[in-house]
Structures are given as structure tokens and as C-alpha cells.
Tab-separated table of C-alpha atoms and ligand atoms in Angstrom:
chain	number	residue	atom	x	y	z
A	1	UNK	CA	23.038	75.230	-232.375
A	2	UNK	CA	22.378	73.070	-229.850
A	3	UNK	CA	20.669	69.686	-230.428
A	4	UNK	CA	17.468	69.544	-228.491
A	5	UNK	CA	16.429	65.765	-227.247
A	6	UNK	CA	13.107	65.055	-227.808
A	7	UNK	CA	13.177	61.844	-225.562
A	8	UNK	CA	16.260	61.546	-223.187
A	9	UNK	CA	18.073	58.458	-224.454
A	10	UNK	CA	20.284	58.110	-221.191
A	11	UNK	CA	19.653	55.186	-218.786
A	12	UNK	CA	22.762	54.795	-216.105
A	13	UNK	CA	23.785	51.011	-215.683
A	14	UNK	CA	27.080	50.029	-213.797
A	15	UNK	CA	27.986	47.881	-211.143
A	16	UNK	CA	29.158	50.224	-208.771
A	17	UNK	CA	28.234	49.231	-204.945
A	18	UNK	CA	28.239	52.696	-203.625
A	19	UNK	CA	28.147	53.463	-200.918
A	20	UNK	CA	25.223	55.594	-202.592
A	21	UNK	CA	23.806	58.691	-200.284
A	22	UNK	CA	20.226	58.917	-202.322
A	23	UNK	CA	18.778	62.234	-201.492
A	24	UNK	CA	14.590	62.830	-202.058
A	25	UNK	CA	13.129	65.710	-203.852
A	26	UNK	CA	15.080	69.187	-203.049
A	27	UNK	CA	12.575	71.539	-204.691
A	28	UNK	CA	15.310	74.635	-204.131
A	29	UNK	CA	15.698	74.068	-200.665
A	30	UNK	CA	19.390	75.002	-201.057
A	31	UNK	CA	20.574	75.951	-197.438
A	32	UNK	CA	18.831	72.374	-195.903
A	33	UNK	CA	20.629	69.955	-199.168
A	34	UNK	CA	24.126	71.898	-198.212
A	35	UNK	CA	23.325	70.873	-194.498
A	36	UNK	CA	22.356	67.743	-194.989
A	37	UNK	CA	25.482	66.869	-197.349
A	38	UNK	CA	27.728	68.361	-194.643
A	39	UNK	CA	25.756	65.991	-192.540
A	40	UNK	CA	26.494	63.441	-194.438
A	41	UNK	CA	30.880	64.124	-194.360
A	42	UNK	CA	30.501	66.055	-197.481
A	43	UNK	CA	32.718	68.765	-197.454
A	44	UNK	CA	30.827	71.503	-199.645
A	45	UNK	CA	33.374	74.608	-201.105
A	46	UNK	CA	32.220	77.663	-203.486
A	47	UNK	CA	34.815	79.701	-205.583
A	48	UNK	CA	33.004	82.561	-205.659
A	49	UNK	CA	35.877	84.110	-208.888
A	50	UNK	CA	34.487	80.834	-210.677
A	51	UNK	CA	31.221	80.438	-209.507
A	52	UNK	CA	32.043	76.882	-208.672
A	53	UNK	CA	31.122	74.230	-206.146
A	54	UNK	CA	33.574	71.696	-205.344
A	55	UNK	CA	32.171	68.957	-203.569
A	56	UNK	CA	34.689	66.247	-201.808
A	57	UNK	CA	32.879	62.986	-200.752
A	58	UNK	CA	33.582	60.766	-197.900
A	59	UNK	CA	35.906	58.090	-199.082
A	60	UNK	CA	34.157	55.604	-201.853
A	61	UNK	CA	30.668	57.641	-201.557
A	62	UNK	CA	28.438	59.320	-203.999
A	63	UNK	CA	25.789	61.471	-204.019
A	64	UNK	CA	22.725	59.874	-206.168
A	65	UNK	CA	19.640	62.949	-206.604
A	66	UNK	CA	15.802	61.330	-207.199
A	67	UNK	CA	14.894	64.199	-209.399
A	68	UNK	CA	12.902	67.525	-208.328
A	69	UNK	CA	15.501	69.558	-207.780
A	70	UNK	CA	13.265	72.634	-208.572
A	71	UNK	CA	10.225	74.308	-208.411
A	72	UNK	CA	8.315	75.914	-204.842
A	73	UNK	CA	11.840	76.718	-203.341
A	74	UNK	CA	13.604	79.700	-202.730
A	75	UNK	CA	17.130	78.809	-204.373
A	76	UNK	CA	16.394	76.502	-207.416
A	77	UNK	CA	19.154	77.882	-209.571
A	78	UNK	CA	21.464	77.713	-206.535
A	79	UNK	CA	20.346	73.620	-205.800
A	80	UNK	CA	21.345	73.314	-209.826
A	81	UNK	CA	24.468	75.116	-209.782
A	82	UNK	CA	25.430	72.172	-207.049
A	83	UNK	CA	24.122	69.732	-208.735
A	84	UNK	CA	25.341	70.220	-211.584
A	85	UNK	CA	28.848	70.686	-210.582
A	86	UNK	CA	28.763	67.859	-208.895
A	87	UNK	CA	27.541	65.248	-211.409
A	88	UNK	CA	30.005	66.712	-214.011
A	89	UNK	CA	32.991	66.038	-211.233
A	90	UNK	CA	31.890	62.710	-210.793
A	91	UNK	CA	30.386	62.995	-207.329
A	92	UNK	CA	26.732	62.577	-207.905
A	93	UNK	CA	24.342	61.054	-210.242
A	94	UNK	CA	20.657	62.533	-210.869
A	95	UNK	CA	17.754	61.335	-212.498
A	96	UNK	CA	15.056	63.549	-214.050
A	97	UNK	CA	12.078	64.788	-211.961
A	98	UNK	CA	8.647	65.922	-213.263
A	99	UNK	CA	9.742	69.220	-212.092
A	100	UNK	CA	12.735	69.183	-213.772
A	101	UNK	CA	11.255	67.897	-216.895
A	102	UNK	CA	8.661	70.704	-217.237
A	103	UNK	CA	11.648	73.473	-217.012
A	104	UNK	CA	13.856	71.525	-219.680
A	105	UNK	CA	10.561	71.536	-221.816
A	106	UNK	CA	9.932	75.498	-220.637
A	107	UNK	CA	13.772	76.432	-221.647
A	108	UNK	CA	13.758	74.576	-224.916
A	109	UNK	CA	10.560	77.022	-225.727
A	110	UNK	CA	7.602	74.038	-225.228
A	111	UNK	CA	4.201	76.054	-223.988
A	112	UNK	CA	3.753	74.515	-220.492
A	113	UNK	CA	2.224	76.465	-218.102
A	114	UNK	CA	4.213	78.548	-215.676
A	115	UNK	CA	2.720	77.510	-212.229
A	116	UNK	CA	3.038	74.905	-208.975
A	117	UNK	CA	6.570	77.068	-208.522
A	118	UNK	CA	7.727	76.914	-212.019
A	119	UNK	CA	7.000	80.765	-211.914
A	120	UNK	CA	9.858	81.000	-208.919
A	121	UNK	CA	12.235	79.124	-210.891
A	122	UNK	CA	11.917	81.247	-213.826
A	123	UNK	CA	12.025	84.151	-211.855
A	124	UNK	CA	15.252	82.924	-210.160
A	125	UNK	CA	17.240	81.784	-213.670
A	126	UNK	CA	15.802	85.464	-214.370
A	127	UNK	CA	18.512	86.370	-212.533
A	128	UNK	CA	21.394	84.440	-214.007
A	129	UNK	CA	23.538	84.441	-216.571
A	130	UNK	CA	22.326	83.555	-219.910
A	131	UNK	CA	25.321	80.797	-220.033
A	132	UNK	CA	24.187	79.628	-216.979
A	133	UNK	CA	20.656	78.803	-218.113
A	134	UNK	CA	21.853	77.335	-221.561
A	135	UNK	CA	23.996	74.904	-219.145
A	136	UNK	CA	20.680	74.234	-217.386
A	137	UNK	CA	18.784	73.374	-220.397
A	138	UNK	CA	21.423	71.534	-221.531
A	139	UNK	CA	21.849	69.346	-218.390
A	140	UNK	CA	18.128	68.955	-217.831
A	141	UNK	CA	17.992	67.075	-221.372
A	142	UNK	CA	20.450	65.098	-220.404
A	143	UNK	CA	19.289	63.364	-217.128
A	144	UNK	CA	18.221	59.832	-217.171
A	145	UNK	CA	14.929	58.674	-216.371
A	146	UNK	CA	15.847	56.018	-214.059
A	147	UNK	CA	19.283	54.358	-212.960
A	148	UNK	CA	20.242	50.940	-212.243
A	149	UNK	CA	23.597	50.717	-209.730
A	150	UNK	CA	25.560	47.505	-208.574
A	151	UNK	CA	24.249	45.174	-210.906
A	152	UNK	CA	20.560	46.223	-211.244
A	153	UNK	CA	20.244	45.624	-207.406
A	154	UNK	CA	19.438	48.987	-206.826
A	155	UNK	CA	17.292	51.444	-209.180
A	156	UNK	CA	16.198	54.971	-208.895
A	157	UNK	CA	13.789	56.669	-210.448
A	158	UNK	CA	12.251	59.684	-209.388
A	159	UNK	CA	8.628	57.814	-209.030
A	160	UNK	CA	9.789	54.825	-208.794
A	161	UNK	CA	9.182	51.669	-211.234
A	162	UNK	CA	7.769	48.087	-211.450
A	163	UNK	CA	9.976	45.475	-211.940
A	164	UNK	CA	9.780	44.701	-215.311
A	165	UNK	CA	10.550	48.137	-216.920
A	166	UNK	CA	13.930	48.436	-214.849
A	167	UNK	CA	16.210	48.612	-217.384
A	168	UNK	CA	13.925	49.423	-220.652
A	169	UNK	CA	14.139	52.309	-222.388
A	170	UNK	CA	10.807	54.376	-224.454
A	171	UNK	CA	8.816	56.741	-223.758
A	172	UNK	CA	6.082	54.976	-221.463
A	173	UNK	CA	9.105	53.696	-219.170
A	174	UNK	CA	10.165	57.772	-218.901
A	175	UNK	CA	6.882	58.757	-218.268
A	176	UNK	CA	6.166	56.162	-215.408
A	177	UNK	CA	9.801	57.356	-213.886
A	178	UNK	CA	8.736	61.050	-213.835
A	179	UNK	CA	5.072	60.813	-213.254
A	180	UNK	CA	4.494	57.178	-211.741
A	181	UNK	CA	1.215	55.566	-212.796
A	182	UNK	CA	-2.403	57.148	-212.745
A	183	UNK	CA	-6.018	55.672	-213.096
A	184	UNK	CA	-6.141	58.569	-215.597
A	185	UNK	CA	-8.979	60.168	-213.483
A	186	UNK	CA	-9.086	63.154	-211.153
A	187	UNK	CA	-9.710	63.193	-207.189
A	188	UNK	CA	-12.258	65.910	-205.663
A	189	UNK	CA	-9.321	68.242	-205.745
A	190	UNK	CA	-8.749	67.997	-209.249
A	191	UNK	CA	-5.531	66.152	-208.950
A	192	UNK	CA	-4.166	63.119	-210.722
A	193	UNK	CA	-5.569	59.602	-208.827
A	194	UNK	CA	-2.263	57.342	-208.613
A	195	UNK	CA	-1.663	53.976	-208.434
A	196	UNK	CA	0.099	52.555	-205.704
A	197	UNK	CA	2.644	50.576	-207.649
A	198	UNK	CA	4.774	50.068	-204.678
A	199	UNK	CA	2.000	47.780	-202.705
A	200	UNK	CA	2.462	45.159	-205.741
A	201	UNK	CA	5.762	45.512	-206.187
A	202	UNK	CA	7.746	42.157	-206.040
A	203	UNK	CA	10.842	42.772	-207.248
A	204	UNK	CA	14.612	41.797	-205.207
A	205	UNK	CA	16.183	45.061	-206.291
A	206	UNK	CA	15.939	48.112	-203.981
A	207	UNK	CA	13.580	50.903	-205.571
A	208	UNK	CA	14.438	54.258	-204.366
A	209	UNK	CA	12.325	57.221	-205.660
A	210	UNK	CA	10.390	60.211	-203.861
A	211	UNK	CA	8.068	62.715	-206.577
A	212	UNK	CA	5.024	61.841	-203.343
A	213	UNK	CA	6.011	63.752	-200.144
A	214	UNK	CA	5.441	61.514	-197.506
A	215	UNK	CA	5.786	62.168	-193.357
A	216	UNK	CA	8.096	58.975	-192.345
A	217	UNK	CA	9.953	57.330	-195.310
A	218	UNK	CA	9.301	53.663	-194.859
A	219	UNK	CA	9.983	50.591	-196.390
A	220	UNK	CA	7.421	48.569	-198.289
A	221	UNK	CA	8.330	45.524	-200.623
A	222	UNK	CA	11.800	46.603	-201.243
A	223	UNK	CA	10.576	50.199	-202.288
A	224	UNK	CA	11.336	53.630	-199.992
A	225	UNK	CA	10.265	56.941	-200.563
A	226	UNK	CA	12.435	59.174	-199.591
A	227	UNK	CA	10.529	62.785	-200.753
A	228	UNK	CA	9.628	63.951	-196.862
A	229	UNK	CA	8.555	67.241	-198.409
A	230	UNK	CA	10.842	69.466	-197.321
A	231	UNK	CA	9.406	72.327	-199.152
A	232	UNK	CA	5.972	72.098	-197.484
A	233	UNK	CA	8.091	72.651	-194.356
A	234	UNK	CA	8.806	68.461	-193.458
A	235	UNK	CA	12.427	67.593	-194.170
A	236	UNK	CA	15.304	66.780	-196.315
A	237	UNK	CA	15.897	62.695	-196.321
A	238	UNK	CA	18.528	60.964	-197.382
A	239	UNK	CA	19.044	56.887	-197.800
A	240	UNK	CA	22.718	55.524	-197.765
A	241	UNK	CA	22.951	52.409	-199.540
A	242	UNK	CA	24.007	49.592	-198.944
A	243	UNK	CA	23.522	50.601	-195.120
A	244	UNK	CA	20.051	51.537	-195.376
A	245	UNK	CA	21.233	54.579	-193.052
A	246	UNK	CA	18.428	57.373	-192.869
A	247	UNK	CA	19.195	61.243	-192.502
A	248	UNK	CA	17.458	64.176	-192.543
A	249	UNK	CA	17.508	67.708	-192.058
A	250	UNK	CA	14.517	69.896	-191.100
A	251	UNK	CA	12.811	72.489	-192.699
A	252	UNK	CA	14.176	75.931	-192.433
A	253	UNK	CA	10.704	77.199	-193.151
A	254	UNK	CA	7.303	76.188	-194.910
A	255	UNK	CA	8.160	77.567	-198.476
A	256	UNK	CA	4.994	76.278	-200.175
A	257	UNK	CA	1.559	74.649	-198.952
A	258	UNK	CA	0.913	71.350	-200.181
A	259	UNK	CA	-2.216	70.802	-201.629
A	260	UNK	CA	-2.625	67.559	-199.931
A	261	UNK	CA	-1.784	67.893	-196.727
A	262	UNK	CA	1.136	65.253	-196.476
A	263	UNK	CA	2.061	65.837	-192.823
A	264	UNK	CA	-1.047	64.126	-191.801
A	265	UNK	CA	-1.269	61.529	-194.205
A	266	UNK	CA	1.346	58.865	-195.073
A	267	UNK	CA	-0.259	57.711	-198.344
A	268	UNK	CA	-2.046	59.028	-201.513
A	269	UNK	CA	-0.571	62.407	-201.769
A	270	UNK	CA	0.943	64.387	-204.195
A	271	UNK	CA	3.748	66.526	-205.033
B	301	MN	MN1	8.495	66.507	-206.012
């Protein structure tokens, strides 16, 4: 039996200096994360007899996900089978999106309800091995909420994170990395009202996060959203780091509508 978490405990701290390639919310968008890895000098190989991705980085690099990997997309189980291969070789960290959070809490048998592409996921692990989806579950529980790299100097969390709750660890700290914060009422579209923590955010480390799909990622106080909604037909971004080197790939196709529409509107969306 496996042990089900009921808070994930993890919280990544080293001092490694990267270089880091951070890559924004991939919501199953499989076909644009392999390009834009390839892009990147990652050379991407699948052993079909094992099912297996192995992933060889340019010298020194790693691959650091901001969470979402699921949800709205047409190959979520495929984006985790790469993922997931690729953090357990070493190649790639990944912290825990909202979307990623709400299929851990699905698989472990939680009531949530199936919709905003949960409903494609689950249709796609439908199709998978049992095994597979038990090593889903079981990696989902086990992603950190946010992770601090060389030094503390840069930290990513899938919504980001004020300055000082880098490093702490409960449950309010998790839920401001998956969710970010909220006024705790609704807009006219019935949607969560956020708070733009970014704006006030005086911090010297680097906050890298995505989770609100933006048109351009730009820089604001030492913050960068990287989520350019690639789902809703934008792109795939990616940030190296220390470089501060932006990439991105384009949208094969609009896979999902956004309810917001982002591509018109650089702030106060939502994912
Ligand atoms: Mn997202």
C-alpha cells in the first residue's frame, strides 16, 4: 500500500547555478515542449520496447518545469511520461501546478470535479497502463511546491511567491505556490479575483512562475511569467537562467479557449 501525502513535504534547496532552462505551463502540449527542448540542444530519444524517454542536456543544463503539465491538451500522459523520466534521470526539476494538484487529488480518490480539461486527462491515462498511472499518482505527490536554486537567488513556484515565504514550508505557503493569492471574491465571470503579488514584490531573488497565461513574458520587480498559454493557441516559453535567454515555440493549434481572453490582455487573467 502506498502511502498517500496529505501535504507534500518536499521543498528543493541547493546551490546549483544552472544553467536552468525554466519552461511555463505545458498543459499536454507534447509535440511544441519536445520542439522547444530540441530548441533548446536537448536531444530528446524514446525506446519504444521500454517506453522510455532519454533526455541528454546540453553540457551543465537542466530542465526546471513551473507546474501545469496537464489538463486542456491533447497529450497530457505523453508531457508526464517526459517529465517524469526526466526528473528521475536527473535532468529536470518540477514543481507542482494547480493542475497537477487536482489530478494527484483525483487519482488518490478525492471528489474534485472532472472539468477545465481534467476530463481529457482522465480520458488520456484511460488509456494507459494501470502501472503507469500509479507512477503518476505517485510522482504528482511528490512534487514540491516551490524551489529555491543557487543559493535562494532563484525560486520557482508555479504562481509565484512573496519574498518572505521563499523557503517556508505549510500549507498556506503550498497553496499560494499553486493558486497565488485571491481577494477571495469572484469577477463578473465567476472567476477567482487575484492579487497582483508581483507589482509589490521587492525581493533580490529571481521569481519564476507562470499558472496566468500572459501574451509577452516580461519582467517586473525581479518576477517573469513565463505561462504564454500555449494551449489557448499562444506559445511555449522558456527562460534560461542565469542568461535571462527567452525561447519559444508556437502553437501547433488552439486546443482550448481561454476564458479570459489572454491574447489581448497582458494582465489579470487566468488559467
Ligand atoms: Mn496553467
Amino acid at each position: 500500500m502506498v502511502q498517500i501525502k496529505e501535504l507534500s513535504s518536499y521543498l528543493v534547496h541547493n546551490n546549483e547555478k544552472g544553467p536552468f532552462d525554466i519552461i511555463g505551463d505545458v498543459h499536454g502540449c507534447f509535440d511544441e515542449l519536445k520542439e522547444l527542448l530540441e530548441q533548446l540542444g536537448y536531444k530528446v530519444a524514446f525506446r519504444e520496447h521500454h517506453s522510455k524517454y532519454t533526455v541528454t542536456a546540453p553540457k551543465g543544463h537542466k530542465a526546471v518545469f513551473v507546474g501545469d503539465l496537464v489538463d486542456r491538451g491533447p497529450r497530457s500522459h505523453e508531457v508526464l511520461r517526459l517529465v517524469m523520466d526526466m526528473v528521475e534521470a536527473g535532468v529536470a526539476y518540477c514543481v507542482s501546478g494547480n493542475h497537477d494538484d487536482k489530478l494527484y487529488r483525483k487519482l488518490i480518490g478525492r471528489n474534485v470535479q472532472i472539468r477545465h480539461g481534467l476530463e481529457l486527462t482522465m480520458e488520456q491515462l484511460g488509456h494507459c497502463h494501470p502501472d503507469f498511472v500509479t507512477r503518476v499518482r505517485d510522482f504528482l505527490g511528490s512534487l514540491p511546491h516551490h524551489i529555491l536554486l543557487d543559493d535562494g537567488r532563484l525560486v520557482i513556484a508555479h504562481a509565484g511567491l512573496a519574498e518572505h515565504l521563499h523557503g517556508r514550508h505549510n500549507r498556506t505557503v503550498r497553496d499560494l505556490c499553486l493558486y497565488g493569492p485571491t481577494t477571495g471574491e469572484l469577477d463578473k465571470l465567476g472567476l477567482p479575483v487575484r492579487l497582483d503579488w508581483a507589482a509589490n514584490y521587492t525581493g533580490h531573488a529571481i521569481v519564476v512562475y507562470g499558472h496566468t497565461p500572459v501574451r509577452e513574458p516580461k519582467w517586473r520587480n525581479n518576477t517573469i511569467n513565463i505561462d504564454t498559454g500555449c494551449v489557448f493557441g499562444g506559445k511555449l516559453t522558456s527562460l534560461m537562467y542565469p542568461d535571462h535567454i527567452l525561447t519559444s515555440v508556437p502553437a501547433h493549434k488552439v486546443y482550448a479557449e481561454s476564458v479570459r481572453p489572454f491574447l489581448q490582455d497582458n494582465h489579470s487573467v487566468s488559467a
